[in-house]
mmCIF file of C-alpha atoms in Angstrom:
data_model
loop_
_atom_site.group_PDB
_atom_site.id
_atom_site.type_symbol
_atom_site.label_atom_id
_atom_site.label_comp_id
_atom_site.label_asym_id
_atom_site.label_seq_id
_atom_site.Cartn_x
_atom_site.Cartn_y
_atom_site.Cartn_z
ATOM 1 C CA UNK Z 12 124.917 3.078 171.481
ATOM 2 C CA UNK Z 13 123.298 0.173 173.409
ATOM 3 C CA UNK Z 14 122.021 1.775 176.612
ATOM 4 C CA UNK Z 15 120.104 4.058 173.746
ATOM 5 C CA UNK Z 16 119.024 1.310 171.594
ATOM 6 C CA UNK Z 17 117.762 -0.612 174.421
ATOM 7 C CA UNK Z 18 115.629 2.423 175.340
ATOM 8 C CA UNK Z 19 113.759 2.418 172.127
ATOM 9 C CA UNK Z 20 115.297 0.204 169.216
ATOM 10 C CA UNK Z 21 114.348 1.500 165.663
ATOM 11 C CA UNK Z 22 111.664 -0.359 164.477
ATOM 12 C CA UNK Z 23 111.497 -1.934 160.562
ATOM 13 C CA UNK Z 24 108.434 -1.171 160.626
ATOM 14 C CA UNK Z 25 108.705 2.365 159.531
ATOM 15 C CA UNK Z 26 107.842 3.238 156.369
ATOM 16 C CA UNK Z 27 110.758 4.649 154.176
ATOM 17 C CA UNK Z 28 108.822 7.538 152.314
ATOM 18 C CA UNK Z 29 110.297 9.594 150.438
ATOM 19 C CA UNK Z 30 112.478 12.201 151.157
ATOM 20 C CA UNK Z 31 109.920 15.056 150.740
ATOM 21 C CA UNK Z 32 109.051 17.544 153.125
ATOM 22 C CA UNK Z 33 105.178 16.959 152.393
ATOM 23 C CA UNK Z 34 105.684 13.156 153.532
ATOM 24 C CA UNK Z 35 106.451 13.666 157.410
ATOM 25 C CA UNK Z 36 103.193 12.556 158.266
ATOM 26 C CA UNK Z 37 103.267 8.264 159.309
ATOM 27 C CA UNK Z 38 99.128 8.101 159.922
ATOM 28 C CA UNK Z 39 97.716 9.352 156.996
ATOM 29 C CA UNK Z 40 98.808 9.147 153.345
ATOM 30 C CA UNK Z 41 99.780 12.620 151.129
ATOM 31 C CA UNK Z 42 96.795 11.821 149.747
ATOM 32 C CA UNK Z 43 94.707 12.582 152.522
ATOM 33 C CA UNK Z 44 96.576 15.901 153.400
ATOM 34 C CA UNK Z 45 94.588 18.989 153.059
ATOM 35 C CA UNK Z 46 97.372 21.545 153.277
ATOM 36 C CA UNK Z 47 100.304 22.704 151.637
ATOM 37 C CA UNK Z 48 102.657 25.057 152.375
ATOM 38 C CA UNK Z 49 105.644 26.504 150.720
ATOM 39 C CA UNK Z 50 108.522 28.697 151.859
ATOM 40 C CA UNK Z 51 110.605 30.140 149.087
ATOM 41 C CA UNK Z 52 111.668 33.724 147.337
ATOM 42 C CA UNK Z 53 113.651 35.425 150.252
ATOM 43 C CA UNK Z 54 114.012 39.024 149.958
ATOM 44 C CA UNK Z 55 116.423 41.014 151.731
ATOM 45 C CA UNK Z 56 114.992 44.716 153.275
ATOM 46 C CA UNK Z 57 117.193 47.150 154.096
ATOM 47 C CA UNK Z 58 115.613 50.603 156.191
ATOM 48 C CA UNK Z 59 117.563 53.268 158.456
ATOM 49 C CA UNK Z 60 117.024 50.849 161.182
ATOM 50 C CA UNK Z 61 117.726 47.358 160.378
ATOM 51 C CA UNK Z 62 118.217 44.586 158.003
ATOM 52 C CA UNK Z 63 116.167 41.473 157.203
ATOM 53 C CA UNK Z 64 114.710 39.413 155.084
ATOM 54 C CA UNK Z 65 111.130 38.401 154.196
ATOM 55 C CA UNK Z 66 110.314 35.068 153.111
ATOM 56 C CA UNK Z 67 106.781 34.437 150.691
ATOM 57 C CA UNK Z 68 104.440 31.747 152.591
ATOM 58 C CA UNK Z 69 102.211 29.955 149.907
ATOM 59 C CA UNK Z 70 99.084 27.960 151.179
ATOM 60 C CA UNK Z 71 97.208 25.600 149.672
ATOM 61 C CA UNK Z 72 94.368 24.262 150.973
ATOM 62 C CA UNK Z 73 90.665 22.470 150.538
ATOM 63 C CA UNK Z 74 89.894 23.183 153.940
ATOM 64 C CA UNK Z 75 86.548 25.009 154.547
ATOM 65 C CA UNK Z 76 86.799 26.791 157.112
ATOM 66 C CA UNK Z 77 89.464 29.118 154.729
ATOM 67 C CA UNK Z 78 87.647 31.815 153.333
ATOM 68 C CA UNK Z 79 90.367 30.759 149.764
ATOM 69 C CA UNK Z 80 92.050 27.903 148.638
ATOM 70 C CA UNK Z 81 95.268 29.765 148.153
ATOM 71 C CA UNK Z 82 97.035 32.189 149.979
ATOM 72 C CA UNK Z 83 100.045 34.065 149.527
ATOM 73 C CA UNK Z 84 101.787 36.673 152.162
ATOM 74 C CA UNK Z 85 105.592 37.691 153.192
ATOM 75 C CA UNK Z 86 106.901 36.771 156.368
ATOM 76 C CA UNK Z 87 110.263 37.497 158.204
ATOM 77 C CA UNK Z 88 111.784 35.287 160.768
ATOM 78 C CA UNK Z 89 110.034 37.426 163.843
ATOM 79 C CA UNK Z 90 106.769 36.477 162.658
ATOM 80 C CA UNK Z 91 107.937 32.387 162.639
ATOM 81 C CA UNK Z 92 108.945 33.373 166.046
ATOM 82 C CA UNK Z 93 105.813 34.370 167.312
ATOM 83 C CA UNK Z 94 103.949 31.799 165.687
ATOM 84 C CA UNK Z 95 106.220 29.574 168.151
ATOM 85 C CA UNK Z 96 105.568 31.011 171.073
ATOM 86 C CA UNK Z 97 101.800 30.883 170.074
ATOM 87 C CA UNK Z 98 101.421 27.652 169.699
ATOM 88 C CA UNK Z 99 103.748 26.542 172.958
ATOM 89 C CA UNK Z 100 101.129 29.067 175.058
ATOM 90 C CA UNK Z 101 98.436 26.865 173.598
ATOM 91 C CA UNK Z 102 99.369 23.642 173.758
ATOM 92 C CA UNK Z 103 101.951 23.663 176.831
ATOM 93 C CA UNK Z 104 102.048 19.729 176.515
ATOM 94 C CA UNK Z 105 102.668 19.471 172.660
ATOM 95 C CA UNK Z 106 105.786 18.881 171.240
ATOM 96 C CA UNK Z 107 105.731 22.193 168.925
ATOM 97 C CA UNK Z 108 108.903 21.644 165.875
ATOM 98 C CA UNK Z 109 111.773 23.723 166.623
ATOM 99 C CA UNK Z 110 112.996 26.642 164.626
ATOM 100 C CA UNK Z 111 116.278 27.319 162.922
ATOM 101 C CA UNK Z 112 117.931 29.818 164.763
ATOM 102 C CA UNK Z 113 120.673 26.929 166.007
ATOM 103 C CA UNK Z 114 120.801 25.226 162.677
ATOM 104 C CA UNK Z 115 123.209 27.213 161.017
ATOM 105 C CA UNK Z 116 126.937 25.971 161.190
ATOM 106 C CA UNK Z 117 128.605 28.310 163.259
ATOM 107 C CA UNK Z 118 131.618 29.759 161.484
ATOM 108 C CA UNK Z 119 131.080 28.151 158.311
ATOM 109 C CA UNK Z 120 128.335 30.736 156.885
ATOM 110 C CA UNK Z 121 128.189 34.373 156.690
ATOM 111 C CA UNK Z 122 124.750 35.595 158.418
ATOM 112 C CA UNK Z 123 122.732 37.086 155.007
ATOM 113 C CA UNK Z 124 124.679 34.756 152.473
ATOM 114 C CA UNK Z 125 123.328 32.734 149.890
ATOM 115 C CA UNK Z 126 124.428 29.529 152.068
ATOM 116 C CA UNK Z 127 122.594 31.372 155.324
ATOM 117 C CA UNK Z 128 119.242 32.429 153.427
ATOM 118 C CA UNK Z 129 118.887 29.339 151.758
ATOM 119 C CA UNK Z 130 119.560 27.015 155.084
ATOM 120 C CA UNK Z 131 117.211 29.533 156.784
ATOM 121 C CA UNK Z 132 114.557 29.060 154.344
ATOM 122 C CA UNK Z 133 115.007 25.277 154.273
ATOM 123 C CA UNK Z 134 114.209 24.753 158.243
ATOM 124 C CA UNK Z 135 111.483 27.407 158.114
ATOM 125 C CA UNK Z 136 109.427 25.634 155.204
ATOM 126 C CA UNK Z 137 110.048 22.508 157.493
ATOM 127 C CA UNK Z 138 108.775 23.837 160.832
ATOM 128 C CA UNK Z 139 105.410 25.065 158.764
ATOM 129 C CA UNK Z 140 104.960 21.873 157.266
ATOM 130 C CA UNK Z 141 105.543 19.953 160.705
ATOM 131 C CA UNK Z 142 102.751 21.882 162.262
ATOM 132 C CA UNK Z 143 100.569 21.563 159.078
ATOM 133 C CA UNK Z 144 101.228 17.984 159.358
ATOM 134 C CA UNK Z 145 100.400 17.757 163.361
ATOM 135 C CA UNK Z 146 96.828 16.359 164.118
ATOM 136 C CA UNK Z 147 96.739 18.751 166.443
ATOM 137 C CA UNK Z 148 98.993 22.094 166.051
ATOM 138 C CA UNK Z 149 97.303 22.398 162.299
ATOM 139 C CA UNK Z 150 93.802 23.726 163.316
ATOM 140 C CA UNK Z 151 95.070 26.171 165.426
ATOM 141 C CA UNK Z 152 93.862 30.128 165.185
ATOM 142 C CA UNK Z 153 96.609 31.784 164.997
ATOM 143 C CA UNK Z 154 98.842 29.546 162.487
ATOM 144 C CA UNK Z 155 95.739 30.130 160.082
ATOM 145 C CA UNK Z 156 95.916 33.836 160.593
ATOM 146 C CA UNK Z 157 100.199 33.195 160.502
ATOM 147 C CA UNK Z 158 99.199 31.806 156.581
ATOM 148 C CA UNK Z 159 96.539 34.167 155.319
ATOM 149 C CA UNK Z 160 96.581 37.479 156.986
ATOM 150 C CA UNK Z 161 98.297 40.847 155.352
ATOM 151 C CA UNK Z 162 101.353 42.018 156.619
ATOM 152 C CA UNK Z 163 99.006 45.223 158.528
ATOM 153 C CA UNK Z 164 96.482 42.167 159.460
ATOM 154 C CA UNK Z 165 99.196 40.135 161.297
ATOM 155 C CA UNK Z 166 100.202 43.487 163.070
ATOM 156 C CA UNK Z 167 97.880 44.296 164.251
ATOM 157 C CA UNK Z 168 96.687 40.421 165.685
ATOM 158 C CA UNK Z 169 99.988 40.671 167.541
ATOM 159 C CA UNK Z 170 99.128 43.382 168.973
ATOM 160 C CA UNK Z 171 95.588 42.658 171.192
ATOM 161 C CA UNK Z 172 97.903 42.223 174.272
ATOM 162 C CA UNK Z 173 100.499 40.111 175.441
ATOM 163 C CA UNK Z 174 100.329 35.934 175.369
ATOM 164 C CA UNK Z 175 99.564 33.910 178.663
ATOM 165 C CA UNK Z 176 103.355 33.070 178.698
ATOM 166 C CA UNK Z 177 104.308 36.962 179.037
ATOM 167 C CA UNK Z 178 101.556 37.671 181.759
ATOM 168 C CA UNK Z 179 102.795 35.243 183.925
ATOM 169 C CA UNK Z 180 106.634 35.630 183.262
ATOM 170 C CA UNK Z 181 107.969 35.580 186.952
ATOM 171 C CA UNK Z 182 104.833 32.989 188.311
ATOM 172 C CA UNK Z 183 105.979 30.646 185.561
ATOM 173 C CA UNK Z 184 109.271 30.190 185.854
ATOM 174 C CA UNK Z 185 108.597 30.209 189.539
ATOM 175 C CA UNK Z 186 106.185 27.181 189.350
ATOM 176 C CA UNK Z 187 108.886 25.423 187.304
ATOM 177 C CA UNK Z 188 111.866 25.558 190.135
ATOM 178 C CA UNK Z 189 109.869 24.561 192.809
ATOM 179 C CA UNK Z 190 108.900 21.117 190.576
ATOM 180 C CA UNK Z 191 112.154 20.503 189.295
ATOM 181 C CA UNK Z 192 112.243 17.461 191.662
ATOM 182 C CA UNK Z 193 111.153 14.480 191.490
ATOM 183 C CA UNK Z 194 107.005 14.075 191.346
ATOM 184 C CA UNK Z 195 105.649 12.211 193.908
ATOM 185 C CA UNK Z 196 103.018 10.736 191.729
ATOM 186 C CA UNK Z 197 104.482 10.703 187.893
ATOM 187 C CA UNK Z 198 103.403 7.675 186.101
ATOM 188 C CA UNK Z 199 106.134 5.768 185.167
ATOM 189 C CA UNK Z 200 105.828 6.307 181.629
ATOM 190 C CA UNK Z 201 106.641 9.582 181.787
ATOM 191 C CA UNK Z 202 110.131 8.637 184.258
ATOM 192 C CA UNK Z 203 110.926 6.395 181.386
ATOM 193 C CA UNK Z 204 110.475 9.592 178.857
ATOM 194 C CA UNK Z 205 112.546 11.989 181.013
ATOM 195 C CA UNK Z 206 115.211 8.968 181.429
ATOM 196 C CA UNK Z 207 114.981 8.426 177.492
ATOM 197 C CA UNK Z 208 115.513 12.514 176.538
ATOM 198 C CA UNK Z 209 118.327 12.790 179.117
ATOM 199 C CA UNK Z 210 120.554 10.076 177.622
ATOM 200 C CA UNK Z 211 118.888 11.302 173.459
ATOM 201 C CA UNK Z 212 120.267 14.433 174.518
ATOM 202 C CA UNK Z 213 123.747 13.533 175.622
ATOM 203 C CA UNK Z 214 123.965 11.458 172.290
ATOM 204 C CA UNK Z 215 122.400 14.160 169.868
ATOM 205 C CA UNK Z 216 124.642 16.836 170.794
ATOM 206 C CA UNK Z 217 128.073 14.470 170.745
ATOM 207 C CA UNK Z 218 126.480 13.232 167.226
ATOM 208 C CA UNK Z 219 126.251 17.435 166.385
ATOM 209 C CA UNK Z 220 130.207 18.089 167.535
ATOM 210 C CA UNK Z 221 131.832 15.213 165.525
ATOM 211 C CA UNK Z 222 129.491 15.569 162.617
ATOM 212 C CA UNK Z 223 130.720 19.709 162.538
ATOM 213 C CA UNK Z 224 134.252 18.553 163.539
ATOM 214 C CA UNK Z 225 133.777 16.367 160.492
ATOM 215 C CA UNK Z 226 133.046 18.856 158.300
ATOM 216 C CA UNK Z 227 135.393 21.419 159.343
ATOM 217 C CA UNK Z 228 138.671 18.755 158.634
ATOM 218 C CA UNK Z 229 136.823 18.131 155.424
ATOM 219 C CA UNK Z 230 136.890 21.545 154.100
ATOM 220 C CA UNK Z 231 140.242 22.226 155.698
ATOM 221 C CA UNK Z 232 141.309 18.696 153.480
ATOM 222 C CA UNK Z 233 139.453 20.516 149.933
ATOM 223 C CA UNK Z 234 141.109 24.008 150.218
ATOM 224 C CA UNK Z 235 144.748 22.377 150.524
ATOM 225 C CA UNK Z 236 143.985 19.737 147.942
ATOM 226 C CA UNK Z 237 142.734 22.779 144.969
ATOM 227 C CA UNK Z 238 146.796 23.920 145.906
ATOM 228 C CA UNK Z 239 148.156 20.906 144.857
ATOM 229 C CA UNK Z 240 146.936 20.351 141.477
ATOM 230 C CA UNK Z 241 147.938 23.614 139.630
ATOM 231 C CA UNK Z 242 151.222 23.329 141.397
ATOM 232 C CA UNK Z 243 152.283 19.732 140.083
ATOM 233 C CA UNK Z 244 150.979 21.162 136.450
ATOM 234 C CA UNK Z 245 153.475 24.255 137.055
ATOM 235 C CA UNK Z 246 156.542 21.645 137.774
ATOM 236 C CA UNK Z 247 155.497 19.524 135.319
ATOM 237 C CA UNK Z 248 156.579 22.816 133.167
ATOM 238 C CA UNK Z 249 160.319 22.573 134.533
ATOM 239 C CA UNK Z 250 160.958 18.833 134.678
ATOM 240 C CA UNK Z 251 160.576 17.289 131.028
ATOM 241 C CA UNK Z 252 161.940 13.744 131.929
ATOM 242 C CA UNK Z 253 158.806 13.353 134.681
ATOM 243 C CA UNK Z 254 156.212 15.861 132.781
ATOM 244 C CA UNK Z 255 153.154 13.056 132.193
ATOM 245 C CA UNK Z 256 153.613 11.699 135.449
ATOM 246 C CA UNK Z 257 152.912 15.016 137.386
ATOM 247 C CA UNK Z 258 150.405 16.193 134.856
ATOM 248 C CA UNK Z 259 148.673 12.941 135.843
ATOM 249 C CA UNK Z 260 149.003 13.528 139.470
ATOM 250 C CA UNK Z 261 147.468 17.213 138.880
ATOM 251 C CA UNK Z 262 144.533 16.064 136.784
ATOM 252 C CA UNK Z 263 144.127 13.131 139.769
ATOM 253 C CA UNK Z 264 143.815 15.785 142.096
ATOM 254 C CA UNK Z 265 141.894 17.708 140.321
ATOM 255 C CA UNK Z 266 139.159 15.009 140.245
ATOM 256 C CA UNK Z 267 139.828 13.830 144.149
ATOM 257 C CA UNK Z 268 139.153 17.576 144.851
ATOM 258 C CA UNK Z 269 135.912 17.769 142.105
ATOM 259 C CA UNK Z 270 134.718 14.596 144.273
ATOM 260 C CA UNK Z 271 135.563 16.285 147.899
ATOM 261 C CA UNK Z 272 133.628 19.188 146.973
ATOM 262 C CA UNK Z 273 130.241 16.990 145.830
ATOM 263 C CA UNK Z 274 130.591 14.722 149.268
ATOM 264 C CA UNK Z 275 130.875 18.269 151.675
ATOM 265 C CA UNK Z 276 127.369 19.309 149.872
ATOM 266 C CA UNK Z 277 125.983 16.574 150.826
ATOM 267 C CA UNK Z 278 127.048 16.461 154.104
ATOM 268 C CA UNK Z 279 126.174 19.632 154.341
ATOM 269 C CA UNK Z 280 122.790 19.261 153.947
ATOM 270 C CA UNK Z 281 122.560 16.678 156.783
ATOM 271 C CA UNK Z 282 124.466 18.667 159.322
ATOM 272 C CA UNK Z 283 121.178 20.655 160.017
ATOM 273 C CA UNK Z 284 118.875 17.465 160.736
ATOM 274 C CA UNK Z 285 121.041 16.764 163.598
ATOM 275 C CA UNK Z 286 120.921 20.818 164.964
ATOM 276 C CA UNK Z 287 116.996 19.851 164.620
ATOM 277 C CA UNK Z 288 117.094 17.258 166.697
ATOM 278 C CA UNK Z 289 119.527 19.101 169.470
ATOM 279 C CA UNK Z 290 116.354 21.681 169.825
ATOM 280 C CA UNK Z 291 113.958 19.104 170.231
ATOM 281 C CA UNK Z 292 115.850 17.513 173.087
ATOM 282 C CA UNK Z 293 115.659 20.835 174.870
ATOM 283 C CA UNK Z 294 111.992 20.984 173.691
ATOM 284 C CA UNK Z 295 111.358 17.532 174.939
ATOM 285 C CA UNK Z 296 112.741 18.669 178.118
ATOM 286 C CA UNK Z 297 110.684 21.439 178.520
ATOM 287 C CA UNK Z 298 107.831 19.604 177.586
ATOM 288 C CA UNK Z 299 108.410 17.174 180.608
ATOM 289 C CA UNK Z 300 108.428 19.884 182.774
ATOM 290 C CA UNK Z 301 105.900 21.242 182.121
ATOM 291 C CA UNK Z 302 103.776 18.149 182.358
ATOM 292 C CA UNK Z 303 105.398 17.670 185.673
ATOM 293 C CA UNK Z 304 104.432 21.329 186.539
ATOM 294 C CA UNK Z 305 100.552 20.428 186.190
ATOM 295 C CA UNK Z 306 101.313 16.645 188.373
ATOM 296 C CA UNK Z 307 102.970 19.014 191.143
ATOM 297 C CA UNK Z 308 100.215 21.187 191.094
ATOM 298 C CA UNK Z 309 97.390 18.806 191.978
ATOM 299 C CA UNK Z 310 99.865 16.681 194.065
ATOM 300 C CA UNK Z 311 100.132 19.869 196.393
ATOM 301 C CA UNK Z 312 96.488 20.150 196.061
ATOM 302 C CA UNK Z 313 95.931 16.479 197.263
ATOM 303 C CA UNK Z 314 98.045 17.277 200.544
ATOM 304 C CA UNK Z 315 96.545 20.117 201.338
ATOM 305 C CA UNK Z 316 93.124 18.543 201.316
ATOM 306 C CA UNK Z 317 94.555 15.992 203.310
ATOM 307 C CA UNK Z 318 95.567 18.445 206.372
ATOM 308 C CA UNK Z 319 92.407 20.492 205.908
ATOM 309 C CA UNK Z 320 89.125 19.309 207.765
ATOM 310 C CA UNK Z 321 87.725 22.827 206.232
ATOM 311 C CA UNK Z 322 87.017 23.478 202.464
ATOM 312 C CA UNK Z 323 86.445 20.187 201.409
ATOM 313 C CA UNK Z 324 83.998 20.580 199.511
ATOM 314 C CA UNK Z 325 85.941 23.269 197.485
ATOM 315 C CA UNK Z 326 89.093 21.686 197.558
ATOM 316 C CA UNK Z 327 87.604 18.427 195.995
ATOM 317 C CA UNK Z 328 86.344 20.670 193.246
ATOM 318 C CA UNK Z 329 89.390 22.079 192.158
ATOM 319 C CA UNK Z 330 91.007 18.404 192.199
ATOM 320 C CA UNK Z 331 88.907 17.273 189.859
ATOM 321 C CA UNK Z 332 89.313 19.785 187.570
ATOM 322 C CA UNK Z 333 93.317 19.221 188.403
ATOM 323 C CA UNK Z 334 92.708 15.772 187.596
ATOM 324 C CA UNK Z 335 91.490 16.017 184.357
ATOM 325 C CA UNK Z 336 93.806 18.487 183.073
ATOM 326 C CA UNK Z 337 96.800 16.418 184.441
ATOM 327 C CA UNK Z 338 94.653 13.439 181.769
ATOM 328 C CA UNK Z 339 94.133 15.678 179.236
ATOM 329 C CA UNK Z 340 98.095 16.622 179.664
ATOM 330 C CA UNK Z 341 99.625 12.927 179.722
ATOM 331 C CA UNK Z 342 97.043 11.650 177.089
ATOM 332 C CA UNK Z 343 98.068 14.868 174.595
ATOM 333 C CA UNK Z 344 101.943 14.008 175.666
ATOM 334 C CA UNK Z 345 101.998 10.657 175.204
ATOM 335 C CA UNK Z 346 100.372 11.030 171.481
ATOM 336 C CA UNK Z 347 102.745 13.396 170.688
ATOM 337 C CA UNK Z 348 105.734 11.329 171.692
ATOM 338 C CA UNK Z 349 104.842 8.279 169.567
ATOM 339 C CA UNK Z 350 104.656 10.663 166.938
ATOM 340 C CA UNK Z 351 107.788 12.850 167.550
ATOM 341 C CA UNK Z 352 109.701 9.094 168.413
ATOM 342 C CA UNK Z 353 108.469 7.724 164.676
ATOM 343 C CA UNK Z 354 109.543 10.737 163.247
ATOM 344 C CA UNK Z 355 112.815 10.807 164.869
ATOM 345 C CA UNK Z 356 113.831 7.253 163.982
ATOM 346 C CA UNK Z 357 113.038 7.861 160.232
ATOM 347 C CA UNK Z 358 114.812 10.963 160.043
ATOM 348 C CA UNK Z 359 117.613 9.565 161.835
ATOM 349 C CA UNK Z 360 117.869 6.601 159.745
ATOM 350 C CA UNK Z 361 117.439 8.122 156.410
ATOM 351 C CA UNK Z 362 120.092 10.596 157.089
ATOM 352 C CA UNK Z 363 122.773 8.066 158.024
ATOM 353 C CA UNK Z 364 122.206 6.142 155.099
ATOM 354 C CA UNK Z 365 122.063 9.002 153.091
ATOM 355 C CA UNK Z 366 125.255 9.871 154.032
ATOM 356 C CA UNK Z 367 127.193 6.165 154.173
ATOM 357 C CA UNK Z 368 125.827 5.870 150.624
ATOM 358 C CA UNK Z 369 127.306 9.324 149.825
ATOM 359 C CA UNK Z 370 131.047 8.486 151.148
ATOM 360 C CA UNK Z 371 130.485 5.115 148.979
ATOM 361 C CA UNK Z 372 130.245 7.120 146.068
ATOM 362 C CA UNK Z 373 132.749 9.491 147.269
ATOM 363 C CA UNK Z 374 135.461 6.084 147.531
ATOM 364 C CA UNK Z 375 134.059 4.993 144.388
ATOM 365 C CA UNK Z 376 134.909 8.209 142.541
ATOM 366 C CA UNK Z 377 138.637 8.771 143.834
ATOM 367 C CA UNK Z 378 139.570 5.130 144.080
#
């Protein structure tokens, strides 16, 4: 779309890396990377109370402040969870990688199937390695004690009392309603941002429906086509004169269906990059906010210091420590976005071609 192009056009000057989960990083090379971190072996638990599954978290690492260069420890999708919400208390202004409780097609998978675990386990070994891979999110206290503490250890961590978000709860989302306007003083930058997410998001999400709606008519296509095939080999039974021909048409079908089945894999597996990029656009969103949330803040400060002949002295103080959060805010935001807008572009431009060159070979197969 043009008015989204305009906006930001993709640049050629991306590198195409390869497809690797370890290559997300644009700044540095894998060579320089100092962590690793795998997500695989899910195993299901089943107690009086619930079922889940645990997932084994390897780290690798030549990092000293880790006590070992390897760690290995079981996590379930609670403790990715509050990892999240650690890292958003900490760095309000970061863009922190969304999880995958939206990724999985809706009525196409069976929660605890093979299909489920293994999409699960796909977006949770890429929202570990997203944060390993941020300059910023990676040195952070609790994702080290996410990667190397016991099960007991990381227990008992969550337990030392309730994160900033909690304790404010109410004040919070109180703050946020009463700045959902517009900011008298927002750089424009950041209007321009906010401008850019609104129409990413209108586009992401219509990309999400027609690339589901896709999928849906193509499986609906493959179950009728495996009909047809053993039923033209069953008339050819019953009509001698015409026998090769339909035994031709069934083994045609046969191989139109083998193909159909290899291009709804692969689509498959590019249906969740989009769902990805849905929950960033809310994240994005959020992230706005709450810059804007930190701008109204010292913007209400600024008037009242204006109608005040009183206080100045204190008010002044607390605007200059207002200022230079606000700086530290946009400078950590802005960073973030060139990162998050890099990262976007090559994702979305691998996975279209990924998938034009997939329906070539598809055409090519069943021509």
């Amino acid at each position: 779309d043009t008015s989204l192009a305009e906006v930001n056009s993709f640049s050629p000057s991306v590198p195409i890396s390869p497809s690797s989960i370890n290559q997300y990083k644009f700044e540095d090379g894998p060579e320089l990377r100092d962590l690793f971190i795998t997500v695989d072996d899910p195993e299901s638990h089943i107690t009086a109370i619930e079922t889940f599954i645990t997932y084994r978290v390897v780290t690798k690492t030549t990092r000293g402040e880790f006590d070992s260069s390897e760690y290995e420890v079981r996590r379930r999708y609670q403790d990715f969870l509050w990892l999240k919400s650690k890292l958003e208390e900490a760095h309000p202004t970061l863009i922190i990688p969304p999880l995958p409780e939206k990724f999985i097609m809706k009525g196409m998978v069976e929660r605890f199937s093979d299909e489920f675990i293994e999409t699960r386990r796909k977006a949770l070994h890429k929202f570990l390695n997203r944060i390993a891979d941020h300059p910023t999110l990676t040195f952070n206290e609790d994702f080290k004690i996410f990667l190397t503490a016991q099960a007991w250890e990381l227990s008992s961590h969550k337990k030392q009392g309730p994160g900033l978000l909690s304790r404010m709860g109410q004040t919070v989302r109180a703050v946020a309603s009463s700045v959902r306007g517009a900011v008298k003083n927002r750089p424009e930058m950041f209007t321009e941002m906010n401008n850019y997410m609104e129409t990413f998001s209108q586009k992401i999400n219509l990309l999400d429906k027609i690339a589901h709606r896709i999928y849906k008519e193509e499986r609906d296509y493959f179950n009728e086509m495996k009909e047809y095939a053993p039923i033209h080999t069953l008339w050819s039974a019953s009509e001698e004169d015409i026998a090769d021909s339909l035994r031709g048409i069934a083994s045609c079908i046969d191989r139109c269906c083998k193909a159909t089945e290899k291009r709804m894999a692969a689509l498959s597996e590019h249906l969740p990059i989009l769902h990805e990029y849905v929950l960033y656009s809310e994240i994005l969103m959020g992230v706005l906010k709450r810059r804007d949330q930190i701008q109204g803040e010292l913007d209400s400060k600024v008037d009242a210091l204006a109608h005040k002949k009183t206080e100045k002295d204190l008010f002044s103080e607390e605007i200059g420590k207002l200022e230079d959060k606000v700086e530290r805010a946009n400078n950590a935001l802005k960073a973030d976005w060139d990162r998050w807008k890099q990262n976007m572009q090559w994702d979305m431009r691998s996975s279209f071609t990924n998938v034009a060159e997939n329906n070539l070979r598809y055409y090519e197969e069943v021509i």
